[in-house]
Coordinates of C-alpha atoms and ligand atoms in Angstrom, one line a residue:
M29 CA 0.1 0.0 0.0
S30 CA 1.5 3.5 -1.0
D31 CA 1.6 6.0 1.8
T32 CA -0.9 8.1 -0.1
S33 CA -3.7 5.4 0.2
K34 CA -3.6 5.6 3.9
T35 CA -6.3 7.2 6.2
V36 CA -5.5 10.0 8.7
A37 CA -5.8 7.3 11.6
E38 CA -3.5 5.0 9.8
L39 CA -1.0 7.8 9.2
A40 CA -1.2 8.8 12.7
A41 CA -0.5 5.2 13.7
G42 CA 2.4 4.7 11.2
L43 CA 4.1 8.0 12.4
A44 CA 3.7 6.9 16.1
A45 CA 5.3 3.6 15.3
G46 CA 8.2 5.1 13.3
T47 CA 7.1 3.2 10.2
F48 CA 7.6 6.3 8.2
S49 CA 8.5 10.0 8.8
S50 CA 6.4 12.9 8.2
E51 CA 8.9 14.3 5.6
E52 CA 8.5 10.9 3.7
I53 CA 4.7 11.0 3.5
T54 CA 4.6 14.7 2.9
R55 CA 7.1 14.3 0.0
A56 CA 4.7 11.5 -1.5
Y57 CA 1.9 13.6 -1.5
L58 CA 3.4 16.7 -2.9
E59 CA 4.6 14.3 -5.9
R60 CA 1.2 13.2 -6.4
I61 CA -0.4 16.7 -6.3
Q62 CA 2.0 17.7 -9.1
G63 CA 1.7 14.3 -11.0
A64 CA -1.4 12.2 -11.2
G65 CA -3.4 14.8 -9.6
A66 CA -2.3 17.9 -11.4
D67 CA -5.2 17.8 -14.1
L68 CA -7.9 17.9 -11.5
N69 CA -7.3 21.6 -10.7
A70 CA -7.9 20.7 -7.0
F71 CA -5.3 23.1 -5.7
I72 CA -4.9 26.9 -6.2
T73 CA -1.7 27.1 -4.3
V74 CA 0.7 24.3 -3.3
T75 CA 3.1 25.0 -0.6
G76 CA 5.7 22.4 -1.1
D77 CA 8.6 24.1 0.7
R78 CA 6.8 25.3 3.7
A79 CA 5.3 21.9 3.9
L80 CA 8.5 20.1 4.0
E81 CA 9.7 22.4 6.4
A82 CA 6.7 21.9 8.7
A83 CA 7.2 18.0 8.2
R84 CA 10.7 18.2 9.4
A85 CA 9.6 20.1 12.5
A86 CA 6.8 17.5 13.2
D87 CA 9.4 14.7 12.9
D88 CA 11.7 16.7 15.4
R89 CA 8.6 17.3 17.7
R90 CA 8.1 13.5 17.5
R91 CA 11.7 12.6 18.4
S92 CA 11.6 14.9 21.4
G93 CA 8.6 13.1 22.7
D94 CA 6.2 16.0 22.3
A95 CA 3.9 14.8 19.5
G96 CA 0.1 14.7 19.5
P97 CA -1.8 12.1 17.7
L98 CA -2.0 14.2 14.4
T99 CA 1.5 15.6 14.6
G100 CA 3.0 15.2 11.1
V101 CA -0.3 14.4 9.3
P102 CA -0.8 16.4 6.2
L103 CA -3.9 18.1 5.2
A104 CA -4.9 20.6 2.6
H105 CA -6.9 24.0 3.5
K106 CA -9.8 25.4 1.6
D107 CA -8.6 28.6 0.2
I108 CA -11.2 30.5 2.2
F109 CA -9.1 29.9 5.3
C110 CA -6.7 33.0 5.9
T111 CA -3.0 31.6 5.8
R112 CA -0.1 33.8 7.0
D113 CA 2.4 34.7 4.4
V114 CA 0.4 32.4 1.9
R115 CA -2.0 33.7 -0.7
T116 CA -5.6 33.5 0.1
S117 CA -7.8 34.0 -2.9
C118 CA -11.3 32.6 -2.0
G119 CA -11.4 31.5 -5.4
S120 CA -11.8 35.0 -6.6
R121 CA -9.8 37.4 -8.9
M122 CA -10.5 40.0 -6.3
L123 CA -8.3 38.2 -3.8
D124 CA -5.8 36.9 -6.3
N125 CA -3.1 39.2 -4.9
F126 CA -4.1 38.9 -1.2
T127 CA -1.8 37.5 1.4
A128 CA -3.3 37.4 4.8
P129 CA -1.4 38.9 7.7
Y130 CA -2.5 36.0 10.1
D131 CA -3.8 32.5 10.3
A132 CA -7.5 31.5 10.6
H133 CA -8.4 30.0 13.9
V134 CA -8.9 26.5 12.3
V135 CA -5.3 26.9 10.6
E136 CA -3.8 27.9 13.9
R137 CA -5.4 24.8 15.4
C138 CA -4.3 22.2 12.9
Q139 CA -0.7 23.8 13.1
Q140 CA -0.8 23.5 17.0
A141 CA -1.5 19.9 16.5
G142 CA 1.4 19.6 14.3
M143 CA -0.3 19.0 10.9
V144 CA 1.5 19.8 7.8
C145 CA -0.4 22.1 5.3
L146 CA 0.3 20.8 1.7
G147 CA -1.6 23.9 0.1
K148 CA -4.8 25.6 -0.6
T149 CA -7.7 24.2 -2.4
N150 CA -9.8 25.5 -5.2
M151 CA -13.3 26.5 -4.4
D152 CA -16.3 28.2 -5.9
E153 CA -15.7 32.2 -5.8
F154 CA -16.5 33.1 -2.4
A155 CA -18.0 29.7 -1.6
M156 CA -21.0 30.6 -3.9
G157 CA -21.7 27.5 -6.0
S158 CA -22.5 23.8 -6.0
S159 CA -20.2 22.8 -8.8
N160 CA -16.7 24.5 -8.3
E161 CA -17.4 26.1 -11.8
T162 CA -17.5 29.7 -10.2
S163 CA -13.9 29.8 -9.4
Y164 CA -11.6 32.5 -11.1
Y165 CA -9.0 29.5 -11.3
G166 CA -11.2 27.2 -13.3
P167 CA -13.4 24.4 -12.8
V168 CA -12.1 21.2 -10.7
K169 CA -12.6 17.8 -12.1
N170 CA -14.3 14.8 -10.3
P171 CA -11.8 12.1 -9.9
W172 CA -14.3 9.6 -10.4
D173 CA -15.2 11.0 -14.0
T174 CA -13.4 14.1 -15.2
D175 CA -16.2 15.1 -17.3
A176 CA -18.2 15.5 -14.1
V177 CA -18.1 18.3 -11.3
P178 CA -16.8 17.6 -7.9
G179 CA -19.7 19.6 -6.2
G180 CA -18.9 22.8 -4.4
S181 CA -18.1 25.0 -2.9
S182 CA -15.5 22.9 -1.4
G183 CA -14.8 21.0 -4.6
G184 CA -11.1 21.3 -4.6
S185 CA -10.9 19.8 -1.1
A186 CA -13.2 16.9 -2.0
A187 CA -11.4 16.1 -5.2
A188 CA -8.0 16.2 -3.3
V189 CA -9.1 13.7 -0.8
A190 CA -10.8 11.3 -3.2
A191 CA -7.8 11.3 -5.4
R192 CA -5.6 10.8 -2.5
L193 CA -3.8 14.1 -3.1
A194 CA -4.2 14.7 0.8
P195 CA -5.6 12.6 3.5
A196 CA -7.9 15.1 4.5
A197 CA -8.9 18.7 3.9
T198 CA -10.9 21.6 5.6
G199 CA -13.9 22.9 4.0
T200 CA -16.7 25.3 5.0
D201 CA -20.5 24.9 4.6
T202 CA -23.2 27.7 4.2
G203 CA -25.6 25.7 2.6
G204 CA -24.0 22.4 1.8
S205 CA -20.5 23.0 0.7
I206 CA -18.8 20.5 2.9
R207 CA -21.7 17.7 2.6
Q208 CA -22.5 17.9 -1.2
P209 CA -19.1 17.9 -2.5
A210 CA -18.3 15.0 0.1
A211 CA -21.3 13.1 -1.4
L212 CA -20.3 13.8 -5.2
C213 CA -16.8 12.6 -4.7
G214 CA -17.4 9.6 -2.4
I215 CA -15.9 10.9 0.9
T216 CA -16.9 11.7 4.5
G217 CA -17.6 15.4 5.2
L218 CA -18.8 16.9 8.6
K219 CA -20.8 20.2 9.1
P220 CA -20.5 21.0 12.7
T221 CA -23.2 22.7 14.7
Y222 CA -23.1 26.3 14.2
G223 CA -20.6 27.9 16.6
R224 CA -18.6 24.7 17.2
V225 CA -15.7 25.8 15.0
S226 CA -14.4 29.3 15.0
R227 CA -15.0 31.4 11.9
Y228 CA -12.2 33.8 12.8
G229 CA -10.1 34.2 9.5
M230 CA -12.5 32.1 7.4
I231 CA -13.8 34.7 4.8
A232 CA -17.3 35.5 5.4
F233 CA -19.9 34.8 3.0
A234 CA -23.2 34.5 5.0
S235 CA -22.0 34.8 8.8
S236 CA -25.2 33.3 10.4
L237 CA -24.6 30.3 8.2
D238 CA -21.1 29.8 7.6
Q239 CA -19.4 26.8 9.6
G240 CA -16.0 25.2 9.0
G241 CA -15.5 21.3 9.2
P242 CA -13.5 18.3 8.2
M243 CA -13.4 16.3 4.9
A244 CA -11.7 12.9 4.9
R245 CA -12.3 9.3 3.9
T246 CA -13.9 8.1 7.1
A247 CA -15.7 9.2 9.9
E248 CA -13.1 8.2 12.4
D249 CA -10.9 10.7 10.5
C250 CA -13.5 13.2 10.8
A251 CA -13.6 12.9 14.5
L252 CA -9.9 13.1 15.0
L253 CA -9.8 16.3 12.9
L254 CA -12.8 18.0 14.7
E255 CA -11.2 17.4 18.1
A256 CA -8.4 19.5 16.6
M257 CA -10.4 22.2 15.0
A258 CA -13.2 22.9 17.4
G259 CA -13.4 24.9 20.5
F260 CA -14.1 28.4 21.9
D261 CA -12.3 31.4 20.4
E262 CA -13.0 34.8 21.8
R263 CA -12.2 36.3 18.4
D264 CA -15.5 34.9 16.9
S265 CA -18.6 36.3 18.9
T266 CA -20.8 33.4 17.8
S267 CA -18.1 30.8 19.0
V268 CA -19.6 28.7 21.7
D269 CA -17.7 28.1 25.0
R270 CA -18.4 24.3 25.5
A271 CA -16.0 21.6 26.0
V272 CA -14.9 19.6 23.0
P273 CA -15.4 15.8 23.6
R274 CA -12.9 13.2 22.5
Y275 CA -15.0 12.5 19.6
S276 CA -12.5 9.6 18.3
Q277 CA -13.0 8.0 21.8
E278 CA -16.8 7.9 21.3
L279 CA -17.0 5.7 18.2
T280 CA -17.8 2.6 20.2
G281 CA -21.4 3.1 20.9
S282 CA -23.9 0.5 19.6
L283 CA -26.8 1.5 17.5
Q284 CA -29.2 -0.7 19.2
G285 CA -32.4 1.1 19.6
L286 CA -31.2 4.3 18.1
R287 CA -34.2 6.1 16.7
V288 CA -33.5 7.6 13.1
G289 CA -36.2 9.7 11.4
L290 CA -37.0 9.4 7.7
P291 CA -38.3 12.8 6.6
K292 CA -41.1 12.1 3.9
E293 CA -40.1 15.4 2.1
Y294 CA -36.6 14.1 1.5
F295 CA -38.1 11.1 -0.5
G296 CA -40.4 12.7 -2.9
D297 CA -40.2 14.5 -6.4
G298 CA -36.8 15.5 -7.3
L299 CA -35.1 12.4 -6.0
D300 CA -33.1 10.5 -8.4
P301 CA -34.3 7.1 -8.4
E302 CA -31.0 5.6 -8.4
V303 CA -30.0 7.8 -5.5
A304 CA -33.2 6.6 -3.7
R305 CA -32.1 3.0 -4.2
V306 CA -28.7 3.6 -2.7
I307 CA -30.4 5.3 0.4
D308 CA -32.9 2.5 0.9
A309 CA -30.0 0.0 0.8
A310 CA -28.3 1.9 3.6
I311 CA -31.5 2.0 5.7
G312 CA -31.4 -1.6 5.4
E313 CA -27.8 -1.9 6.7
Y314 CA -28.7 0.3 9.6
R315 CA -31.8 -1.8 10.4
E316 CA -29.5 -4.7 10.9
L317 CA -27.4 -2.9 13.1
G318 CA -30.4 -2.4 15.4
V319 CA -31.7 1.0 14.4
E320 CA -35.3 1.8 14.6
F321 CA -36.7 3.9 11.9
R322 CA -39.8 6.4 12.0
E323 CA -41.3 8.3 9.2
I324 CA -41.2 12.0 10.2
S325 CA -42.3 15.3 8.5
L326 CA -40.2 18.3 8.0
A327 CA -43.2 20.1 6.7
N328 CA -41.5 23.5 5.8
T329 CA -38.6 21.7 3.8
E330 CA -39.8 23.5 0.4
L331 CA -39.3 26.9 2.1
A332 CA -35.5 26.1 2.7
V333 CA -34.1 27.1 -0.6
P334 CA -36.2 30.2 -1.2
A335 CA -35.4 31.2 2.4
Y336 CA -31.7 30.7 2.0
Y337 CA -31.5 32.7 -1.3
V338 CA -32.9 35.7 0.3
I339 CA -30.7 35.4 3.6
A340 CA -27.4 34.1 2.2
P341 CA -27.4 36.9 -0.5
A342 CA -28.3 39.7 2.1
E343 CA -25.5 38.6 4.3
C344 CA -23.2 38.5 1.4
S345 CA -23.9 41.8 -0.1
S346 CA -23.0 43.1 3.5
N347 CA -19.8 41.1 3.9
L348 CA -18.5 41.6 0.5
S349 CA -18.8 45.3 0.5
R350 CA -15.4 45.5 2.1
F351 CA -13.9 44.6 -1.2
D352 CA -13.7 48.0 -2.8
G353 CA -10.3 48.5 -4.5
V354 CA -9.2 50.5 -1.8
R355 CA -8.1 48.7 1.4
F356 CA -6.9 45.4 -0.1
G357 CA -7.6 43.0 -3.1
Y358 CA -8.0 44.0 -6.6
R359 CA -8.0 47.3 -7.9
C360 CA -8.6 48.4 -11.4
E361 CA -5.9 50.0 -13.8
S362 CA -5.8 53.9 -13.8
P363 CA -9.2 54.8 -12.5
R364 CA -10.5 58.1 -13.5
D365 CA -12.0 59.2 -10.0
L366 CA -13.1 57.6 -7.0
E367 CA -16.4 56.5 -8.4
D368 CA -14.8 54.8 -11.2
L369 CA -12.3 53.2 -8.9
Y370 CA -15.2 51.3 -6.8
K371 CA -17.2 50.6 -9.9
R372 CA -14.6 49.0 -12.1
S373 CA -12.6 47.4 -9.4
R374 CA -15.9 45.5 -8.0
G375 CA -17.2 45.0 -11.8
E376 CA -13.7 43.4 -12.8
G377 CA -13.0 41.7 -9.6
F378 CA -16.0 39.8 -9.0
G379 CA -17.5 37.0 -11.2
A380 CA -21.1 36.6 -12.5
E381 CA -22.6 34.6 -9.7
V382 CA -21.0 36.8 -6.9
K383 CA -22.5 39.9 -8.5
R384 CA -25.8 38.2 -8.9
R385 CA -26.0 37.4 -5.2
I386 CA -24.7 40.8 -4.1
M387 CA -27.6 42.3 -6.4
V388 CA -30.2 40.2 -5.1
G389 CA -29.1 40.9 -1.3
T390 CA -28.9 44.6 -1.7
Y391 CA -32.5 44.5 -3.2
A392 CA -33.8 42.2 -0.4
L393 CA -32.2 44.6 2.3
S394 CA -33.6 47.9 0.8
A395 CA -36.0 49.9 2.7
G396 CA -38.7 49.3 0.5
Y397 CA -38.4 45.4 0.4
F398 CA -36.7 44.6 3.7
D399 CA -40.3 43.3 5.3
A400 CA -41.4 41.6 2.1
Y401 CA -38.2 39.5 1.7
Y402 CA -35.6 39.6 4.5
R403 CA -38.0 39.5 7.4
K404 CA -40.2 37.1 5.7
A405 CA -37.2 34.9 5.1
Q406 CA -36.2 35.0 8.6
Q407 CA -39.9 34.0 9.6
M408 CA -39.4 30.9 7.4
R409 CA -36.2 30.1 8.7
R410 CA -37.8 30.0 12.3
L411 CA -40.3 27.5 11.0
I412 CA -37.9 25.2 9.3
K413 CA -36.0 25.2 12.7
N414 CA -39.2 24.4 14.5
D415 CA -39.8 21.5 12.4
F416 CA -36.2 19.8 13.3
M417 CA -37.1 20.7 17.0
A418 CA -40.4 18.9 16.9
A419 CA -38.7 15.9 15.1
F420 CA -35.9 15.6 17.7
E421 CA -38.6 15.1 20.3
D422 CA -39.1 11.7 18.8
V423 CA -35.9 10.7 17.0
D424 CA -32.2 10.9 17.9
L425 CA -30.8 11.4 14.3
I426 CA -32.4 12.0 10.9
L427 CA -31.3 10.2 7.8
G428 CA -31.7 11.0 4.0
P429 CA -29.7 11.6 0.8
T430 CA -27.2 14.4 0.7
S431 CA -27.8 15.4 -2.7
P432 CA -30.7 14.8 -5.1
T433 CA -28.5 13.6 -7.9
P434 CA -25.0 12.1 -8.2
A435 CA -22.3 14.4 -9.9
F436 CA -23.7 16.3 -13.0
N437 CA -21.4 17.2 -15.9
I438 CA -19.2 20.3 -15.9
G439 CA -21.4 23.0 -18.0
E440 CA -24.6 21.0 -17.6
R441 CA -26.3 23.4 -15.0
A442 CA -23.9 26.4 -15.3
D443 CA -26.3 28.4 -17.1
D444 CA -29.4 27.7 -15.1
P445 CA -29.0 29.2 -11.6
V446 CA -32.3 27.7 -10.2
K447 CA -31.4 24.2 -11.2
M448 CA -27.9 24.7 -9.6
Y449 CA -29.5 25.8 -6.3
L450 CA -31.8 22.9 -6.1
S451 CA -28.6 20.8 -5.7
D452 CA -28.6 21.8 -2.1
L453 CA -32.4 20.8 -1.3
Y454 CA -31.5 18.5 1.5
T455 CA -28.7 20.4 3.0
I456 CA -29.7 24.1 3.3
A457 CA -32.1 23.7 5.9
V458 CA -29.5 22.1 8.2
N459 CA -27.6 25.5 8.0
L460 CA -30.8 27.4 8.4
A461 CA -31.3 25.8 11.8
G462 CA -27.7 25.7 12.6
L463 CA -27.5 21.8 13.2
P464 CA -24.5 19.3 12.5
G465 CA -24.9 17.1 9.5
I466 CA -22.4 14.6 7.9
S467 CA -22.5 13.2 4.5
L468 CA -20.8 9.5 4.1
P469 CA -20.2 7.4 0.8
A470 CA -23.1 4.9 0.5
G471 CA -22.9 3.5 -3.1
F472 CA -22.9 4.5 -6.8
A473 CA -25.3 5.7 -9.5
G474 CA -24.2 5.4 -12.9
G475 CA -20.6 4.9 -11.7
R476 CA -20.7 8.2 -9.8
P477 CA -20.7 8.3 -5.9
V478 CA -23.9 8.8 -3.8
G479 CA -23.8 10.2 -0.3
L480 CA -25.9 9.5 2.6
Q481 CA -26.6 12.3 5.1
L482 CA -27.1 12.2 8.7
I483 CA -28.4 15.1 10.5
G484 CA -28.1 15.4 14.6
N485 CA -29.4 17.6 17.3
Y486 CA -27.3 20.6 18.5
F487 CA -23.8 19.6 19.5
D488 CA -24.5 16.0 18.8
E489 CA -21.5 15.4 16.4
G490 CA -20.5 12.6 18.8
R491 CA -23.7 10.7 17.9
L492 CA -23.5 11.5 14.4
L493 CA -19.9 10.3 14.0
N494 CA -20.8 7.0 15.9
A495 CA -23.7 6.3 13.6
A496 CA -21.5 7.1 10.5
H497 CA -18.5 5.1 11.8
R498 CA -20.8 2.0 12.7
Y499 CA -21.9 1.9 9.1
Q500 CA -18.4 2.5 7.8
Q501 CA -17.4 -0.8 10.0
V502 CA -20.2 -2.9 8.0
T503 CA -19.7 -1.5 4.6
D504 CA -16.7 -0.6 2.4
W505 CA -18.0 2.2 0.1
H506 CA -15.6 4.7 2.1
T507 CA -12.4 2.4 1.2
R508 CA -13.4 2.6 -2.7
A509 CA -10.8 4.7 -4.6
P510 CA -11.5 6.3 -8.1
G511 CA -10.1 3.9 -10.9
A512 CA -7.5 6.4 -12.2
F513 CA -6.2 7.2 -8.5
A514 CA -6.3 4.0 -6.8
Ligands
LIG626 N1 -24.5 26.0 -2.9 C1 -24.8 26.9 -2.0 C2 -24.5 28.3 -2.5 O1 -24.2 28.4 -3.6 C3 -24.0 26.5 -0.8 C4 -22.6 27.1 -0.7 C5 -22.0 27.0 0.5 O2 -22.4 26.1 1.6 N2 -20.8 27.6 0.8 O3 -24.7 29.2 -1.9

């Protein structure tokens, strides 16, 4: 088995046993990123020299007896997380020349754990998209089929992990951007409870929805990574001061008697029959593990996409006002006057999808329309949350598909924003409610991976990870590698 086929847990064990050094495995991943993986366009920036330096430091740390479980394990960061002295582009021409003067909290935490950053992964511009096609740096290819999208917006992270260019990566999820690309690339991705992981240094898209989290091949790896990433940070006012459990130690629980809800709205129109077949088979596996299923109703599910596409653009129009060509980022050539500077810098720096969202959001927040759109959307958001709260009176977890279809082809939905927005039918409500959700590989449809989604109550990541881990103990979907990258 080549080093790049190992999971985070296997790499950690090998490093602890001295079977290989961090420098050796870091070199192997860097070679693969530049070799077999180069055509996928999964990375915007590869930080080879820094990675090798960090790997040698991790090896020293291990020799001196001061290593943690993840010391020396490589990972990649989505290019939305600020990294000191390394460009942070957020997938946009606007930040093509931006080097952050500080590290995001998540980046800091991974560094403190001794993890080695291989580089920054490609993403939809400002995390707005479901296909990675809005990136200024071009689309990412799905390693299972290079005609297909990897999902978005954390498409580079998902493709990198699926193609074994990195054992793990960070992602962010505002409406599905960890879970949907994880599903489309056949890996495991966890969107934590809102407030579990600090947003400090994570470039803001929609602040009341954004949440960072881990993407890896297994639930066990996600547990190890979440332990490192999560925790209170006073620099993010929405960070929750609550102890971080040892998630990786909680993967032993039985599922006997676990009550899991199947929302009838997640199995209706719009769900690809092949995806439905895969989810049904997974339900069968869980039944054998002793899970008790109940039909539930999340009656306001159909409001999730419309509410999100008012709230997220509204917040983005405010967050992105700081990119004005003055303080940092892109500035147009020879502006005539101040007005021209603002207009052309923003006009040339942002891509079409970002502009569409800024315009929708500005409109929804304008004095004459605030009540009709923004206030209404917030009321819908509350109804959606109430549905989940009522469901969790009767069930411990909720199960359904992550995405209504497997990966679609590059270009197929690019001209149809509404069709693209419906890719997140089953993920968006979870962000509106602030709940944790995980996507795990459950099979294939037409040769492309299908993801199963589990949704938990607030701060119930331990139970989610345990349920995902048990499934991975009795199935092998998560061990499959795309043919060209096996
Ligand atoms: N696809 C959704 C959007 O375009 C969600 C993106 C995300 O979670 N960052 O907004």
